[in-house]
Tab-separated table of C-alpha atoms in Angstrom:
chain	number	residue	atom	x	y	z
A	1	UNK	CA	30.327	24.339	137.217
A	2	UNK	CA	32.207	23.948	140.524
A	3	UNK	CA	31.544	28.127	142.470
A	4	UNK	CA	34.732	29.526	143.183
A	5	UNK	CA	36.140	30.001	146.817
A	6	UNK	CA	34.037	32.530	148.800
A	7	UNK	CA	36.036	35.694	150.087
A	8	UNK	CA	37.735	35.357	153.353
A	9	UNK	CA	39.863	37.567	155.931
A	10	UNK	CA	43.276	36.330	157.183
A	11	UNK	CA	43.948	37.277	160.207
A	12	UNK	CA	48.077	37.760	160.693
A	13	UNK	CA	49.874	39.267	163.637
A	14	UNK	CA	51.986	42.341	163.428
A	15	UNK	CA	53.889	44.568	166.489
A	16	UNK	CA	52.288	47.070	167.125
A	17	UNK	CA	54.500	49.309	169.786
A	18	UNK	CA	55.964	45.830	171.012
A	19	UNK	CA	52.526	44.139	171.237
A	20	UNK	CA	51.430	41.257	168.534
A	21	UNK	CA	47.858	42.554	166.977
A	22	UNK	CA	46.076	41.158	164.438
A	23	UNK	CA	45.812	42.485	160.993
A	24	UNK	CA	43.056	41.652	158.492
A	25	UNK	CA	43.862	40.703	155.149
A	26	UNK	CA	41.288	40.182	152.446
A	27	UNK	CA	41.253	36.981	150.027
A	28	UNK	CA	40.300	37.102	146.381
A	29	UNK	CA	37.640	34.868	145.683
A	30	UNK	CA	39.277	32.580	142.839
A	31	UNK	CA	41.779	32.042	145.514
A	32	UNK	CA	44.765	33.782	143.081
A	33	UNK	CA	45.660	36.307	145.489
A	34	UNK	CA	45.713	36.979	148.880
A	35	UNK	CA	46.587	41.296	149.790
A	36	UNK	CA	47.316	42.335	153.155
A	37	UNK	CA	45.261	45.397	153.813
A	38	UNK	CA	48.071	47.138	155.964
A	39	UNK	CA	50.877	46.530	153.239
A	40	UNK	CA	52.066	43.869	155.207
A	41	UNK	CA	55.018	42.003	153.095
A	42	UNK	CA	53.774	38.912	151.470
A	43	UNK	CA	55.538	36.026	149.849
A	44	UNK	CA	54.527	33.668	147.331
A	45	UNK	CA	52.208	30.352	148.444
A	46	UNK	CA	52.365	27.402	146.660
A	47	UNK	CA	48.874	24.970	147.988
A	48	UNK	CA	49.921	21.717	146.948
A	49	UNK	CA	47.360	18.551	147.389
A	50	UNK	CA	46.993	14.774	146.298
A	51	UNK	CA	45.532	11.987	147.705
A	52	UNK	CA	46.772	9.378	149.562
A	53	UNK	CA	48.869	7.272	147.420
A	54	UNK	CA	50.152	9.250	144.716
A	55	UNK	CA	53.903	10.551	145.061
A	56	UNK	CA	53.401	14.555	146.441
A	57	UNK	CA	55.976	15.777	143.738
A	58	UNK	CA	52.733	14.711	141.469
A	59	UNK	CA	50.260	16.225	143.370
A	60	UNK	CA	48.243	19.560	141.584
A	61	UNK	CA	49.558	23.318	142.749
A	62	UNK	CA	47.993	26.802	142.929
A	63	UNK	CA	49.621	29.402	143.315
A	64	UNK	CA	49.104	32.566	145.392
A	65	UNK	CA	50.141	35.558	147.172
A	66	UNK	CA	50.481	34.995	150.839
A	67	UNK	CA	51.444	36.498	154.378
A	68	UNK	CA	52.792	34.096	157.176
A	69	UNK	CA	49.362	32.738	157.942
A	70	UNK	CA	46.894	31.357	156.238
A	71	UNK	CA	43.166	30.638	157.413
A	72	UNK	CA	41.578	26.706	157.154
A	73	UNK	CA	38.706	28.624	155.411
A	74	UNK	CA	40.705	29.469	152.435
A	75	UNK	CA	42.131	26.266	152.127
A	76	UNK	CA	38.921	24.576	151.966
A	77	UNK	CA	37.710	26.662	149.375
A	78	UNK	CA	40.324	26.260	146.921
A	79	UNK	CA	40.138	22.702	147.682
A	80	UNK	CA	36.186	22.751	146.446
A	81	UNK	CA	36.652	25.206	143.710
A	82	UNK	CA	39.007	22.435	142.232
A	83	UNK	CA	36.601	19.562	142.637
A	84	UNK	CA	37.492	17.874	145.551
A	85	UNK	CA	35.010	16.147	147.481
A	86	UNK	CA	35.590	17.098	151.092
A	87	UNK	CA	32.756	15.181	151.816
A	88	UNK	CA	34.399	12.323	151.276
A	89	UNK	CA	37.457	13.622	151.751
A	90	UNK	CA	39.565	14.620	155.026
A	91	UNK	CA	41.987	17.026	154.098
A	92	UNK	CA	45.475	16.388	156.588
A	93	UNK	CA	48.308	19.225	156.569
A	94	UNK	CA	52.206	18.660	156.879
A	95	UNK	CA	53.193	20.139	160.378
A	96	UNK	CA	57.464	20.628	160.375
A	97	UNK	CA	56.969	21.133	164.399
A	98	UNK	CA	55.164	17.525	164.045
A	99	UNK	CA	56.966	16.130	161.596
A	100	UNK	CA	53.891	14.945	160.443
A	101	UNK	CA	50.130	15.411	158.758
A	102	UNK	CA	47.653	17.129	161.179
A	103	UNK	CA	44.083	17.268	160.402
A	104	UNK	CA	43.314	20.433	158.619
A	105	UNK	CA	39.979	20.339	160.638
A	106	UNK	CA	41.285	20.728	163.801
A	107	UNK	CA	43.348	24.140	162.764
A	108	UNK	CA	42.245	27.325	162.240
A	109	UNK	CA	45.374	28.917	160.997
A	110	UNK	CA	48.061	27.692	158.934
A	111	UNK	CA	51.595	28.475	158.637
A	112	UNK	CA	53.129	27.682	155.284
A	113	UNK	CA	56.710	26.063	155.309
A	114	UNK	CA	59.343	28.068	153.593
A	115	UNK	CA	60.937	26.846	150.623
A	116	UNK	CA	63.316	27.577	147.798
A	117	UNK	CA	64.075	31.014	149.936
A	118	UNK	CA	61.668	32.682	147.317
A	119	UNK	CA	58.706	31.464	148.734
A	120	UNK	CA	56.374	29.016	151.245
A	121	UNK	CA	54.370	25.816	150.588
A	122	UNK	CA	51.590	24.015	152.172
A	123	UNK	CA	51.584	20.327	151.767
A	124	UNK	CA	48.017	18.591	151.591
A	125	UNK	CA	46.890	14.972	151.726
A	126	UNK	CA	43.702	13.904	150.716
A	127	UNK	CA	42.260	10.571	152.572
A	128	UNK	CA	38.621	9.047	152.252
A	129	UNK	CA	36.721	9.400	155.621
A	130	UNK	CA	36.031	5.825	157.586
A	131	UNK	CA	32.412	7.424	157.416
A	132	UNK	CA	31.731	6.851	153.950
A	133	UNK	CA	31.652	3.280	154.330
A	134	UNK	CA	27.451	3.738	154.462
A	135	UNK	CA	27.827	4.908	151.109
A	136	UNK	CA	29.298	1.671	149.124
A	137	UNK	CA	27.432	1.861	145.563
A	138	UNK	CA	26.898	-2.036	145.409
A	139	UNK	CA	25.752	-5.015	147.820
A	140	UNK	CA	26.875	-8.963	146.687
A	141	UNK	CA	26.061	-11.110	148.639
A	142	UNK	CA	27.891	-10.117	152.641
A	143	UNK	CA	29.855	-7.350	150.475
A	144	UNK	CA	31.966	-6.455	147.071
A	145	UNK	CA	34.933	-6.459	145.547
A	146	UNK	CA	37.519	-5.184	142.995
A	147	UNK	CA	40.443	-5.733	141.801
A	148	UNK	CA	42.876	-4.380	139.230
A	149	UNK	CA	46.963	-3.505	138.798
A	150	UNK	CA	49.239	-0.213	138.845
A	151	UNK	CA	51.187	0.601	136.110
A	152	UNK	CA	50.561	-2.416	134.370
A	153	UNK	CA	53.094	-3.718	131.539
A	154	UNK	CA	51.143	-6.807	129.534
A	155	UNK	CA	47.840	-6.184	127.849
A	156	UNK	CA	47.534	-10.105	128.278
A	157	UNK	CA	47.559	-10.047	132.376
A	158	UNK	CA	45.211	-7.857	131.931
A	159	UNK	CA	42.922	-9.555	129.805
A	160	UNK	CA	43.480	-12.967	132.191
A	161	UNK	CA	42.507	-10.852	135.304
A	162	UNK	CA	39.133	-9.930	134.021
A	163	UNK	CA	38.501	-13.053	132.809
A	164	UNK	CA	38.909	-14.492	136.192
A	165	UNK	CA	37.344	-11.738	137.877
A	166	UNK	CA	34.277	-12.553	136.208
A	167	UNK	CA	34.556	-15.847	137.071
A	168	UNK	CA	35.371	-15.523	140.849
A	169	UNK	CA	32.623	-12.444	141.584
A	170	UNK	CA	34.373	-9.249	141.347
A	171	UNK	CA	32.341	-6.108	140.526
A	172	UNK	CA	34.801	-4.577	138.718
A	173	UNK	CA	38.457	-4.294	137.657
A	174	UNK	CA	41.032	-1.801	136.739
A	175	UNK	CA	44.199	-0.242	135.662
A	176	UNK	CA	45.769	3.212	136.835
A	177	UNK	CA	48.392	4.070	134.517
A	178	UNK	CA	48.587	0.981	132.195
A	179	UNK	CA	51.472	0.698	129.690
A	180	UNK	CA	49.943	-0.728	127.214
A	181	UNK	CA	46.949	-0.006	124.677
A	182	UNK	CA	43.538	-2.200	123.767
A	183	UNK	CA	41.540	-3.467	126.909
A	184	UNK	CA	43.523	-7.163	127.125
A	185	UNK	CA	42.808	-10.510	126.265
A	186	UNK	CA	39.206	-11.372	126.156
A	187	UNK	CA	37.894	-14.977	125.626
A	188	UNK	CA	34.658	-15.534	128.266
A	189	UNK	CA	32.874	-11.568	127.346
A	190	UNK	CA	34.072	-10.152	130.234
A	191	UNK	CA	33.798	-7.103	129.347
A	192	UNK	CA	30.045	-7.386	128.671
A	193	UNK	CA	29.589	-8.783	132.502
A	194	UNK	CA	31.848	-6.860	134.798
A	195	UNK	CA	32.570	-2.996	133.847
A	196	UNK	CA	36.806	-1.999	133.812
A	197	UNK	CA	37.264	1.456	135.694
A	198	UNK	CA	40.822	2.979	133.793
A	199	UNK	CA	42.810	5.461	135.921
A	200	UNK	CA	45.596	7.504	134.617
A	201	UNK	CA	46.987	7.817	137.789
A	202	UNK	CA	46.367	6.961	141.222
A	203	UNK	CA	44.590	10.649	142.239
A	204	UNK	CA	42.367	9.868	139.370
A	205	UNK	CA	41.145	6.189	140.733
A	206	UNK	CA	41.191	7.828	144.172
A	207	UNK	CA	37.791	9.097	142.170
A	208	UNK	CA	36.829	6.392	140.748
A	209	UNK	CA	36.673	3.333	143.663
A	210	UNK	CA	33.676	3.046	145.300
A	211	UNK	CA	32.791	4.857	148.449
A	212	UNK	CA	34.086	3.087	151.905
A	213	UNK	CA	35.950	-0.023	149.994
A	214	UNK	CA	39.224	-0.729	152.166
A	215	UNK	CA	42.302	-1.140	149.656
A	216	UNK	CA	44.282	-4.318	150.195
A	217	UNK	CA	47.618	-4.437	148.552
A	218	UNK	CA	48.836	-7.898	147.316
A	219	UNK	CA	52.834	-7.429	147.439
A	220	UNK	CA	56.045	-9.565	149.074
A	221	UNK	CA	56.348	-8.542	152.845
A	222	UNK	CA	52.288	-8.627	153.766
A	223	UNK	CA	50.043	-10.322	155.841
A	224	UNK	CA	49.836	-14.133	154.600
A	225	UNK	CA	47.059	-14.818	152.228
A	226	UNK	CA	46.003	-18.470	154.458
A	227	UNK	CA	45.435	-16.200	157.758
A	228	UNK	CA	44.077	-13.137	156.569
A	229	UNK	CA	40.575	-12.025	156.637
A	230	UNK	CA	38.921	-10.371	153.736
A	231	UNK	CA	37.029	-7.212	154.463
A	232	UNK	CA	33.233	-7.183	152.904
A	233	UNK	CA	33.699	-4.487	150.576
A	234	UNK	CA	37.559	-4.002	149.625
A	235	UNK	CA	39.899	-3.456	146.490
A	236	UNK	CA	42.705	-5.575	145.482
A	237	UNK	CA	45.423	-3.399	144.323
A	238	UNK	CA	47.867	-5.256	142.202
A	239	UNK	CA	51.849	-4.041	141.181
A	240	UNK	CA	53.582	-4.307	137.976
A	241	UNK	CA	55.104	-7.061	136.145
A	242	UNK	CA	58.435	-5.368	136.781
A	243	UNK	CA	58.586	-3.242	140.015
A	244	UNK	CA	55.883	-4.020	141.768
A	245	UNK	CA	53.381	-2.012	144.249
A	246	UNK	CA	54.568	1.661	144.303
A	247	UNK	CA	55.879	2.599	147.828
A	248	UNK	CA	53.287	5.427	147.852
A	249	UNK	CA	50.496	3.330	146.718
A	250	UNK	CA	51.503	0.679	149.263
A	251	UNK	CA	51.799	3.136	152.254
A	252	UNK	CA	47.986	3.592	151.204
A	253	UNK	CA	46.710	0.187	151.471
A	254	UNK	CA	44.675	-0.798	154.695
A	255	UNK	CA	45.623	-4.133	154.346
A	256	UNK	CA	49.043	-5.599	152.622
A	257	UNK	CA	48.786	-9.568	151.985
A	258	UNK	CA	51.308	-12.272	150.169
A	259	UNK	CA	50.735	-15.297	148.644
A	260	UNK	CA	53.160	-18.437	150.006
A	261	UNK	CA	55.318	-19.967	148.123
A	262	UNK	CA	57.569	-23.389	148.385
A	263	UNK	CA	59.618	-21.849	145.870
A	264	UNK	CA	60.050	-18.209	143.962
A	265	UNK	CA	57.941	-16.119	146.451
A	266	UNK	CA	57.152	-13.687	143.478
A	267	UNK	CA	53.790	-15.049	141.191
A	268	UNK	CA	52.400	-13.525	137.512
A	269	UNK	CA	50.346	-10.771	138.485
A	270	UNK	CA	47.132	-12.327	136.811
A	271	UNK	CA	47.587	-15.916	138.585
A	272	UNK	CA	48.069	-13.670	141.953
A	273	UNK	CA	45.109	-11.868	141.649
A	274	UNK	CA	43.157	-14.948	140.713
A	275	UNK	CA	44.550	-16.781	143.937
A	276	UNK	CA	42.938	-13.858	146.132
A	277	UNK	CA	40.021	-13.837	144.516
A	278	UNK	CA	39.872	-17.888	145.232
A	279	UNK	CA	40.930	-17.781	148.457
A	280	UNK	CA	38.453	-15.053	148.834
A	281	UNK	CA	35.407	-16.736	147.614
A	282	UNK	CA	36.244	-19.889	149.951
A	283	UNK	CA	36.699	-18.685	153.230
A	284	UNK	CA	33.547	-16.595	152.743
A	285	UNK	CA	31.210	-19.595	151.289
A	286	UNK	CA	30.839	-17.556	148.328
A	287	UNK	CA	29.104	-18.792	144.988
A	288	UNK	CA	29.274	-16.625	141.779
A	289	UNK	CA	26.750	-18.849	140.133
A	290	UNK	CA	24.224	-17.409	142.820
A	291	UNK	CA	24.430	-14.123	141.988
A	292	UNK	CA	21.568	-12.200	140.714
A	293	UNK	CA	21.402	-10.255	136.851
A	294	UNK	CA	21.679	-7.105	138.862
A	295	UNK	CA	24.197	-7.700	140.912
A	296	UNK	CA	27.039	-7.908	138.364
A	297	UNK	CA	27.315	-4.141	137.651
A	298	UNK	CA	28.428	-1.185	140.067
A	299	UNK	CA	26.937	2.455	140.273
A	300	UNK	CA	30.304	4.474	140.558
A	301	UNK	CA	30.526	7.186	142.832
């Protein structure tokens, strides 16, 4: 059972015979309701969150009672009390005078953007910490790797993927959101050698992956797949059949690569995960057939 959000005071400034003073003003500790102890006029706060990405109209929301400001404390709290990791996770906040995300660490008070007229939001984004890299669940040989596709549309591409996964010395693959039902084609026992992590959407694989492991999107526009270097431990994230690598999901990526062509520059999305994996386990003098028993299963996080 995750403990709900310890109580907190919010400090806010009033006038006070034309000087600004600070008031207190107490939070609940389920983080419902936030009451200014001098009556001060409060508004309603919308918290909204998801991780890096996922869409923000699709991140969760709580809802509270709120004054102008609103202490990093507070934040953090409801943050844990719903699960998230913060640990793992930095939490960044949507600045208007930045135009930007500023690192909720680094501020001690917030002020929520208006909205609507009828009430104020803040806007949170959830990205793994470069320090959890120590923390990868699985060593193969220099590193390890996954690899799976978004929003997938053919049980079959599926099925082909993990088949060559298992083949080529992935850890793992998986879907976030797939369209279809039944775990794909399966002709080699695939799914009795490498596991399949399924994500209904991207905050819920933002869960899953292991700890540290870059994600490298494989979509038109990227780094070419004959110059680029593959991290140790990393995730291939493949698009759909039909549209492709989300623009959120994308944005997300560490690394972006594409695959040549002489002609169409767009491949099937099992035959261009398979070419990573290839190119993959050549440039780093990789043999599958080398691998130990226990090295072709993961500990999730």
């Amino acid at each position: 059972t995750t403990p709900a959000p310890p109580s907190c005071v919010l400090r806010v400034r009033s006038m006070q015979d034309g000087v600004v003073a600070p008031d207190c003003v107490t939070v609940e500790a389920d983080g419902r309701a936030i009451v200014a102890a001098d009556g001060a006029e409060t508004s309603r706060l919308a918290v909204r969150w998801f991780h890096a990405g996922t869409v923000p109209s699709r991140g969760k929301v709580r809802l509270a009672d709120a004054t102008t400001c609103v202490p990093r404390a507070w934040v953090e709290a409801l943050l844990e009390s719903e699960g998230e990791d913060l640990r793992r996770y930095g939490a960044w906040v949507h600045s208007p005078t930045f135009d930007g995300y500023v690192k909720l660490e680094d501020i001690d008070e917030l002020t929520p953007t208006a909205y609507d007229g009828s009430g104020r939001m803040l806007l949170v984004r959830l990205e793994e910490r470069p320090a959890r890299t120590a923390r990868t669940a699985l060593e193969l040989g220099r590193g390890f790797f996954g690899i799976g596709i978004v929003r997938g549309k053919a049980e079959a591409n599926h099925g082909t993927l993990w088949r060559s996964a298992v083949q080529l010395g992935a850890a793992f693959v998986f879907t976030v959101g797939a369209r279809y039902e039944g775990r794909g084609s399966d002709t080699a026992d695939a799914t009795k050698r490498i596991p399949c992590l399924c994500a209904t959407d991207w905050d819920d694989f933002a869960k899953l992956r292991p700890h540290g492991a870059l994600l490298v999107g494989v979509e038109l526009g990227g780094t070419p797949l004959d110059s680029f270097e593959h991290p140790d431990r990393c995730v291939y994230v493949l698009g759909a059949e039909d549209h492709g690598l989300p623009r959120h999901v994308r944005e997300a990526c560490h690394h972006v690569i594409t695959i040549p062509a002489t002609r169409h520059d767009s491949f099937n999305v099992a035959v261009a995960g398979s070419l990573v994996m290839y190119d993959r386990m050549r440039k780093r003098g990789e043999s599958v057939d080398a691998l130990s028993p226990d090295q072709t299963a993961i500990k999730l996080p």
